[in-house]
PDB file of C-alpha atoms in Angstrom:
ATOM      1  CA  MET A   3    -226.332 -80.589   7.961  1.00 37.00           C
ATOM      2  CA  LEU A   4    -222.923 -79.453   6.774  1.00 41.00           C
ATOM      3  CA  PHE A   5    -222.730 -79.099   2.994  1.00 38.00           C
ATOM      4  CA  ARG A   6    -219.717 -78.123   0.949  1.00 45.00           C
ATOM      5  CA  SER A   7    -219.040 -78.064  -2.788  1.00 43.00           C
ATOM      6  CA  ILE A   8    -215.405 -78.305  -3.856  1.00 50.00           C
ATOM      7  CA  ASN A   9    -214.193 -77.743  -7.418  1.00 52.00           C
ATOM      8  CA  LEU A  10    -211.188 -79.958  -8.102  1.00 55.00           C
ATOM      9  CA  PRO A  11    -208.764 -79.767 -11.045  1.00 55.00           C
ATOM     10  CA  VAL A  12    -208.611 -82.618 -13.531  1.00 54.00           C
ATOM     11  CA  GLY A  13    -206.238 -85.394 -12.475  1.00 60.00           C
ATOM     12  CA  ALA A  14    -206.006 -84.238  -8.859  1.00 65.00           C
ATOM     13  CA  ASN A  15    -205.843 -86.656  -5.956  1.00 70.00           C
ATOM     14  CA  CYS A  16    -208.565 -85.927  -3.448  1.00 69.00           C
ATOM     15  CA  ALA A  17    -209.625 -87.185  -0.050  1.00 72.00           C
ATOM     16  CA  ILE A  18    -212.767 -86.569   1.983  1.00 71.00           C
ATOM     17  CA  THR A  19    -213.104 -87.211   5.710  1.00 74.00           C
ATOM     18  CA  ILE A  20    -216.630 -87.470   7.105  1.00 72.00           C
ATOM     19  CA  ASN A  21    -216.861 -87.047  10.860  1.00 73.00           C
ATOM     20  CA  GLY A  22    -219.244 -85.947  13.596  1.00 73.00           C
ATOM     21  CA  VAL A  23    -221.896 -88.432  12.512  1.00 75.00           C
ATOM     22  CA  LYS A  24    -224.166 -90.084  15.065  1.00 75.00           C
ATOM     23  CA  ASP A  25    -226.329 -93.175  14.707  1.00 73.00           C
ATOM     24  CA  LEU A  26    -230.030 -93.275  15.543  1.00 76.00           C
ATOM     25  CA  ALA A  27    -229.223 -93.972  19.192  1.00 79.00           C
ATOM     26  CA  GLY A  28    -227.082 -90.863  19.410  1.00 79.00           C
ATOM     27  CA  ASN A  29    -223.742 -92.688  19.479  1.00 82.00           C
ATOM     28  CA  ALA A  30    -220.834 -91.172  17.550  1.00 79.00           C
ATOM     29  CA  THR A  31    -219.697 -93.264  14.586  1.00 76.00           C
ATOM     30  CA  ALA A  32    -216.167 -93.738  13.329  1.00 75.00           C
ATOM     31  CA  ASN A  33    -214.829 -91.286  10.807  1.00 76.00           C
ATOM     32  CA  ALA A  34    -215.240 -92.306   7.162  1.00 73.00           C
ATOM     33  CA  ASN A  35    -212.495 -91.594   4.612  1.00 74.00           C
ATOM     34  CA  VAL A  36    -212.900 -91.529   0.838  1.00 69.00           C
ATOM     35  CA  ALA A  37    -209.935 -91.085  -1.517  1.00 70.00           C
ATOM     36  CA  ALA A  38    -209.984 -90.839  -5.301  1.00 66.00           C
ATOM     37  CA  THR A  39    -208.403 -89.289  -8.369  1.00 63.00           C
ATOM     38  CA  VAL A  40    -210.528 -86.843 -10.328  1.00 58.00           C
ATOM     39  CA  PRO A  41    -211.158 -88.540 -13.700  1.00 55.00           C
ATOM     40  CA  PHE A  42    -210.404 -86.800 -16.990  1.00 51.00           C
ATOM     41  CA  TYR A  43    -212.346 -88.724 -19.596  1.00 48.00           C
ATOM     42  CA  THR A  44    -216.075 -89.190 -19.875  1.00 69.00           C
ATOM     43  CA  ILE A  45    -218.144 -89.985 -22.951  1.00 86.00           C
ATOM     44  CA  ASN A  46    -217.056 -92.194 -25.855  1.00 94.00           C
ATOM     45  CA  LEU A  47    -217.987 -89.911 -28.743  1.00 96.00           C
ATOM     46  CA  ALA A  48    -217.283 -92.567 -31.368  1.00 97.00           C
ATOM     47  CA  ARG A  49    -220.394 -94.544 -30.420  1.00 95.00           C
ATOM     48  CA  GLY A  50    -222.580 -91.893 -32.007  1.00 92.00           C
ATOM     49  CA  GLY A  51    -220.401 -91.462 -35.085  1.00 97.00           C
ATOM     50  CA  ILE A  52    -220.400 -92.749 -38.659  1.00 98.00           C
ATOM     51  CA  ALA A  53    -217.601 -95.142 -39.628  1.00 98.00           C
ATOM     52  CA  SER A  54    -216.016 -95.440 -43.070  1.00 97.00           C
ATOM     53  CA  SER A  55    -212.837 -96.679 -44.737  1.00 95.00           C
ATOM     54  CA  SER A  56    -210.659 -95.672 -47.649  1.00 93.00           C
ATOM     55  CA  THR A  57    -211.979 -98.529 -49.754  1.00 90.00           C
ATOM     56  CA  GLY A  58    -215.593 -97.813 -48.901  1.00 89.00           C
ATOM     57  CA  GLY A  59    -216.212-100.989 -46.961  1.00 89.00           C
ATOM     58  CA  ALA A  60    -214.810-103.904 -44.984  1.00 91.00           C
ATOM     59  CA  GLY A  61    -213.618-107.406 -45.760  1.00 91.00           C
ATOM     60  CA  PHE A  62    -213.952-111.010 -44.650  1.00 93.00           C
ATOM     61  CA  GLY A  63    -217.460-110.672 -43.258  1.00 93.00           C
ATOM     62  CA  SER A  64    -216.817-107.594 -41.133  1.00 95.00           C
ATOM     63  CA  VAL A  65    -218.366-104.141 -41.412  1.00 96.00           C
ATOM     64  CA  VAL A  66    -216.848-100.711 -40.765  1.00 97.00           C
ATOM     65  CA  GLU A  67    -219.183-100.254 -37.786  1.00 97.00           C
ATOM     66  CA  ASP A  68    -217.518-103.162 -35.959  1.00 97.00           C
ATOM     67  CA  ALA A  69    -214.872-100.744 -34.696  1.00 98.00           C
ATOM     68  CA  ILE A  70    -217.434 -98.518 -32.939  1.00 98.00           C
ATOM     69  CA  ASP A  71    -219.939-101.078 -31.631  1.00 97.00           C
ATOM     70  CA  GLY A  72    -218.796-100.755 -28.008  1.00 96.00           C
ATOM     71  CA  ASN A  73    -217.180-104.215 -27.963  1.00 97.00           C
ATOM     72  CA  ARG A  74    -213.409-104.474 -27.424  1.00 97.00           C
ATOM     73  CA  ASN A  75    -213.316-108.224 -28.028  1.00 97.00           C
ATOM     74  CA  GLY A  76    -210.371-108.731 -30.379  1.00 97.00           C
ATOM     75  CA  ALA A  77    -211.155-112.313 -31.383  1.00 96.00           C
ATOM     76  CA  TYR A  78    -212.196-112.162 -35.023  1.00 95.00           C
ATOM     77  CA  GLY A  79    -214.667-115.019 -34.668  1.00 95.00           C
ATOM     78  CA  ALA A  80    -216.645-113.013 -32.104  1.00 95.00           C
ATOM     79  CA  GLY A  81    -217.874-110.783 -34.924  1.00 95.00           C
ATOM     80  CA  SER A  82    -216.742-107.410 -33.602  1.00 96.00           C
ATOM     81  CA  VAL A  83    -213.480-106.701 -35.472  1.00 97.00           C
ATOM     82  CA  PHE A  84    -213.257-104.460 -38.540  1.00 97.00           C
ATOM     83  CA  HIS A  85    -211.013-106.034 -41.193  1.00 96.00           C
ATOM     84  CA  SER A  86    -209.882-104.071 -44.224  1.00 94.00           C
ATOM     85  CA  THR A  87    -210.622-105.320 -47.723  1.00 93.00           C
ATOM     86  CA  THR A  88    -206.994-105.240 -48.876  1.00 90.00           C
ATOM     87  CA  ALA A  89    -203.485-105.176 -47.439  1.00 88.00           C
ATOM     88  CA  ALA A  90    -203.045-101.766 -49.048  1.00 87.00           C
ATOM     89  CA  GLU A  91    -205.795-100.226 -46.935  1.00 82.00           C
ATOM     90  CA  SER A  92    -205.050 -96.568 -46.293  1.00 85.00           C
ATOM     91  CA  TRP A  93    -207.329 -95.741 -43.374  1.00 95.00           C
ATOM     92  CA  TRP A  94    -210.413 -96.298 -41.222  1.00 97.00           C
ATOM     93  CA  GLN A  95    -212.175 -93.310 -39.683  1.00 98.00           C
ATOM     94  CA  VAL A  96    -215.158 -92.183 -37.636  1.00 98.00           C
ATOM     95  CA  ASP A  97    -217.091 -88.985 -38.324  1.00 98.00           C
ATOM     96  CA  LEU A  98    -218.379 -87.526 -35.048  1.00 98.00           C
ATOM     97  CA  GLN A  99    -220.965 -85.609 -37.128  1.00 97.00           C
ATOM     98  CA  ASP A 100    -220.015 -82.304 -35.527  1.00 97.00           C
ATOM     99  CA  THR A 101    -216.942 -80.622 -34.094  1.00 97.00           C
ATOM    100  CA  LYS A 102    -216.244 -82.064 -30.630  1.00 95.00           C
ATOM    101  CA  GLN A 103    -213.713 -81.552 -27.883  1.00 94.00           C
ATOM    102  CA  ILE A 104    -211.421 -84.614 -27.811  1.00 95.00           C
ATOM    103  CA  GLY A 105    -209.085 -85.586 -24.969  1.00 92.00           C
ATOM    104  CA  ARG A 106    -208.108 -89.199 -25.695  1.00 93.00           C
ATOM    105  CA  VAL A 107    -208.275 -91.843 -28.424  1.00 97.00           C
ATOM    106  CA  GLY A 108    -207.958 -95.560 -27.639  1.00 97.00           C
ATOM    107  CA  VAL A 109    -207.291 -98.098 -30.404  1.00 98.00           C
ATOM    108  CA  TYR A 110    -208.028-101.769 -29.629  1.00 98.00           C
ATOM    109  CA  LEU A 111    -206.649-104.381 -32.024  1.00 97.00           C
ATOM    110  CA  ARG A 112    -207.321-107.918 -33.182  1.00 96.00           C
ATOM    111  CA  THR A 113    -205.938-110.398 -30.658  1.00 96.00           C
ATOM    112  CA  ASP A 114    -206.242-113.871 -32.162  1.00 96.00           C
ATOM    113  CA  CYS A 115    -203.995-113.507 -35.207  1.00 94.00           C
ATOM    114  CA  CYS A 116    -201.548-111.444 -37.226  1.00 93.00           C
ATOM    115  CA  ILE A 117    -200.103-109.207 -34.521  1.00 93.00           C
ATOM    116  CA  ASP A 118    -197.232-108.266 -36.843  1.00 92.00           C
ATOM    117  CA  ARG A 119    -199.648-106.018 -38.759  1.00 92.00           C
ATOM    118  CA  ASN A 120    -199.788-103.387 -36.022  1.00 92.00           C
ATOM    119  CA  PHE A 121    -196.484-101.525 -36.369  1.00 91.00           C
ATOM    120  CA  GLU A 122    -196.346 -97.716 -36.421  1.00 91.00           C
ATOM    121  CA  MET A 123    -199.947 -96.579 -36.529  1.00 94.00           C
ATOM    122  CA  ASP A 124    -201.115 -92.980 -36.774  1.00 95.00           C
ATOM    123  CA  VAL A 125    -204.150 -91.370 -35.200  1.00 97.00           C
ATOM    124  CA  VAL A 126    -205.161 -88.201 -37.056  1.00 97.00           C
ATOM    125  CA  VAL A 127    -207.849 -85.654 -36.169  1.00 98.00           C
ATOM    126  CA  PHE A 128    -209.469 -83.370 -38.744  1.00 98.00           C
ATOM    127  CA  ASP A 129    -211.851 -80.516 -38.004  1.00 97.00           C
ATOM    128  CA  ASP A 130    -213.878 -80.913 -41.189  1.00 96.00           C
ATOM    129  CA  ALA A 131    -216.123 -83.609 -42.664  1.00 94.00           C
ATOM    130  CA  ASP A 132    -213.912 -84.243 -45.715  1.00 95.00           C
ATOM    131  CA  GLY A 133    -210.577 -84.914 -44.029  1.00 95.00           C
ATOM    132  CA  ASN A 134    -208.818 -81.919 -45.552  1.00 96.00           C
ATOM    133  CA  SER A 135    -208.057 -79.892 -42.427  1.00 97.00           C
ATOM    134  CA  GLU A 136    -205.722 -81.771 -40.097  1.00 97.00           C
ATOM    135  CA  VAL A 137    -205.507 -80.387 -36.547  1.00 97.00           C
ATOM    136  CA  TRP A 138    -203.682 -83.137 -34.644  1.00 96.00           C
ATOM    137  CA  ARG A 139    -201.571 -86.211 -35.395  1.00 96.00           C
ATOM    138  CA  GLY A 140    -199.988 -88.777 -33.134  1.00 95.00           C
ATOM    139  CA  THR A 141    -197.886 -91.826 -34.005  1.00 94.00           C
ATOM    140  CA  TYR A 142    -197.662 -95.013 -31.993  1.00 94.00           C
ATOM    141  CA  ASN A 143    -194.112 -96.129 -32.701  1.00 91.00           C
ATOM    142  CA  GLY A 144    -193.585 -99.859 -32.501  1.00 91.00           C
ATOM    143  CA  ASN A 145    -196.185-102.516 -31.818  1.00 93.00           C
ATOM    144  CA  PRO A 146    -198.061-102.837 -28.488  1.00 94.00           C
ATOM    145  CA  PHE A 147    -198.019-106.643 -28.738  1.00 94.00           C
ATOM    146  CA  TYR A 148    -194.199-106.655 -28.708  1.00 92.00           C
ATOM    147  CA  GLU A 149    -193.767-104.464 -25.649  1.00 87.00           C
ATOM    148  CA  LEU A 150    -192.966-105.867 -22.215  1.00 80.00           C
ATOM    149  CA  THR A 151    -196.595-105.400 -21.209  1.00 81.00           C
ATOM    150  CA  ARG A 152    -197.819-107.177 -24.375  1.00 87.00           C
ATOM    151  CA  ARG A 153    -200.915-105.051 -24.729  1.00 92.00           C
ATOM    152  CA  SER A 154    -203.519-105.432 -27.468  1.00 96.00           C
ATOM    153  CA  PHE A 155    -204.240-101.705 -27.607  1.00 96.00           C
ATOM    154  CA  PHE A 156    -202.653 -98.279 -27.484  1.00 95.00           C
ATOM    155  CA  VAL A 157    -203.922 -94.942 -26.208  1.00 94.00           C
ATOM    156  CA  MET A 158    -203.240 -91.408 -27.402  1.00 93.00           C
ATOM    157  CA  ASP A 159    -203.610 -88.829 -24.616  1.00 90.00           C
ATOM    158  CA  PHE A 160    -203.787 -85.278 -25.893  1.00 89.00           C
ATOM    159  CA  PRO A 161    -201.717 -82.715 -23.938  1.00 84.00           C
ATOM    160  CA  ALA A 162    -204.692 -80.352 -24.286  1.00 86.00           C
ATOM    161  CA  PRO A 163    -208.196 -80.961 -25.649  1.00 90.00           C
ATOM    162  CA  VAL A 164    -208.444 -80.777 -29.450  1.00 94.00           C
ATOM    163  CA  SER A 165    -211.486 -79.659 -31.433  1.00 96.00           C
ATOM    164  CA  GLY A 166    -212.170 -82.089 -34.263  1.00 97.00           C
ATOM    165  CA  ARG A 167    -214.770 -83.967 -36.251  1.00 98.00           C
ATOM    166  CA  LEU A 168    -213.010 -86.861 -38.015  1.00 98.00           C
ATOM    167  CA  VAL A 169    -210.736 -89.324 -36.231  1.00 98.00           C
ATOM    168  CA  ARG A 170    -208.701 -91.498 -38.579  1.00 98.00           C
ATOM    169  CA  VAL A 171    -206.453 -94.523 -37.953  1.00 97.00           C
ATOM    170  CA  HIS A 172    -203.873 -95.723 -40.480  1.00 94.00           C
ATOM    171  CA  HIS A 173    -200.381 -97.185 -40.799  1.00 91.00           C
ATOM    172  CA  LYS A 174    -197.691 -94.529 -40.719  1.00 87.00           C
ATOM    173  CA  ASN A 175    -195.150 -95.683 -43.284  1.00 82.00           C
ATOM    174  CA  ARG A 176    -196.335 -98.764 -45.136  1.00 84.00           C
ATOM    175  CA  PRO A 177    -199.946 -99.746 -45.853  1.00 85.00           C
ATOM    176  CA  ASN A 178    -201.013-103.001 -44.264  1.00 90.00           C
ATOM    177  CA  TRP A 179    -204.148-104.825 -43.222  1.00 93.00           C
ATOM    178  CA  LEU A 180    -206.183-102.884 -40.686  1.00 94.00           C
ATOM    179  CA  GLN A 181    -207.800-105.015 -37.957  1.00 96.00           C
ATOM    180  CA  LEU A 182    -209.561-102.858 -35.381  1.00 97.00           C
ATOM    181  CA  ALA A 183    -211.581-104.307 -32.532  1.00 98.00           C
ATOM    182  CA  GLU A 184    -212.640-100.884 -31.267  1.00 98.00           C
ATOM    183  CA  VAL A 185    -211.730 -97.213 -31.617  1.00 98.00           C
ATOM    184  CA  GLU A 186    -212.823 -95.030 -28.705  1.00 97.00           C
ATOM    185  CA  VAL A 187    -212.826 -91.234 -28.826  1.00 97.00           C
ATOM    186  CA  TYR A 188    -213.209 -89.572 -25.441  1.00 94.00           C
ATOM    187  CA  ALA A 189    -214.340 -86.091 -24.505  1.00 89.00           C
ATOM    188  CA  PRO A 190    -212.341 -84.492 -21.680  1.00 82.00           C
ATOM    189  CA  TYR A 191    -213.773 -83.388 -18.379  1.00 64.00           C
ATOM    190  CA  GLN A 192    -213.672 -79.642 -17.962  1.00 56.00           C
ATOM    191  CA  GLY A 193    -213.835 -80.104 -14.170  1.00 52.00           C
ATOM    192  CA  ILE A 194    -215.738 -82.015 -11.523  1.00 46.00           C
ATOM    193  CA  THR A 195    -217.696 -81.064  -8.426  1.00 48.00           C
ATOM    194  CA  VAL A 196    -217.587 -83.144  -5.261  1.00 45.00           C
ATOM    195  CA  ASP A 197    -220.375 -82.621  -2.712  1.00 48.00           C
ATOM    196  CA  ALA A 198    -219.736 -83.776   0.861  1.00 44.00           C
ATOM    197  CA  SER A 199    -221.906 -83.494   3.964  1.00 46.00           C
ATOM    198  CA  GLY A 200    -221.874 -84.856   7.469  1.00 41.00           C
ATOM    199  CA  VAL A 201    -223.489 -88.250   6.961  1.00 36.00           C
ATOM    200  CA  ALA A 202    -221.916 -91.670   7.061  1.00 39.00           C
ATOM    201  CA  ASN A 203    -222.891 -93.136   3.669  1.00 40.00           C
ATOM    202  CA  LEU A 204    -221.256 -91.551   0.640  1.00 35.00           C
ATOM    203  CA  THR A 205    -221.486 -93.005  -2.861  1.00 38.00           C
ATOM    204  CA  VAL A 206    -219.450 -91.673  -5.782  1.00 36.00           C
ATOM    205  CA  PRO A 207    -220.736 -92.413  -9.303  1.00 36.00           C
ATOM    206  CA  LYS A 208    -218.165 -92.934 -12.048  1.00 36.00           C
ATOM    207  CA  ILE A 209    -219.361 -89.812 -13.844  1.00 35.00           C
ATOM    208  CA  GLY A 210    -220.871 -86.673 -12.384  1.00 35.00           C
ATOM    209  CA  ARG A 211    -221.227 -85.786  -8.729  1.00 34.00           C
ATOM    210  CA  ALA A 212    -220.711 -87.427  -5.416  1.00 34.00           C
ATOM    211  CA  HIS A 213    -224.068 -87.557  -3.647  1.00 34.00           C
ATOM    212  CA  VAL A 214    -224.871 -87.995   0.018  1.00 31.00           C
TER     213      VAL A 214
END
């Protein structure tokens, strides 16, 4: 059996051709081709974090944990949207409980009402538990609902992984109601290994290795 292990860089396009395979009767089978892009993001670190807000709670029947419950449903009636207690809310944040490598943050918003509340939002990363040591800041200028794609979310991709503990979301210039369906904090892949051998059936899990 031919066995090869290939280390591929993050974001690379890859293709595997499997040939020389015979069935049980000894007949040669057609070549099999697999193409993919090496993924960059893996685990949602926010799911294991502790959520909090600047006012110490949430309003209108929501809880701060609604934004890290793994549910992106933006309809408020579905019970999975964090809603701030006041229109002057400063921030919502998640404490990852330890310093982690971060590669991407996705912010998913309320979809059934009040889309005008989502202009110019900041994502800030701190490397301490108290929010005193800022290490990264990104601003989403505009409002994703008013773009041509009319999206209900925005994503911050970091040019390079950032080490941080707190991830905070707030309005950049003027305080407003915060309505967050989900905030996802992703750890970056450091690399991926693809294993290929001369057999016909190849399955590639979403995370980890390709097994034959």
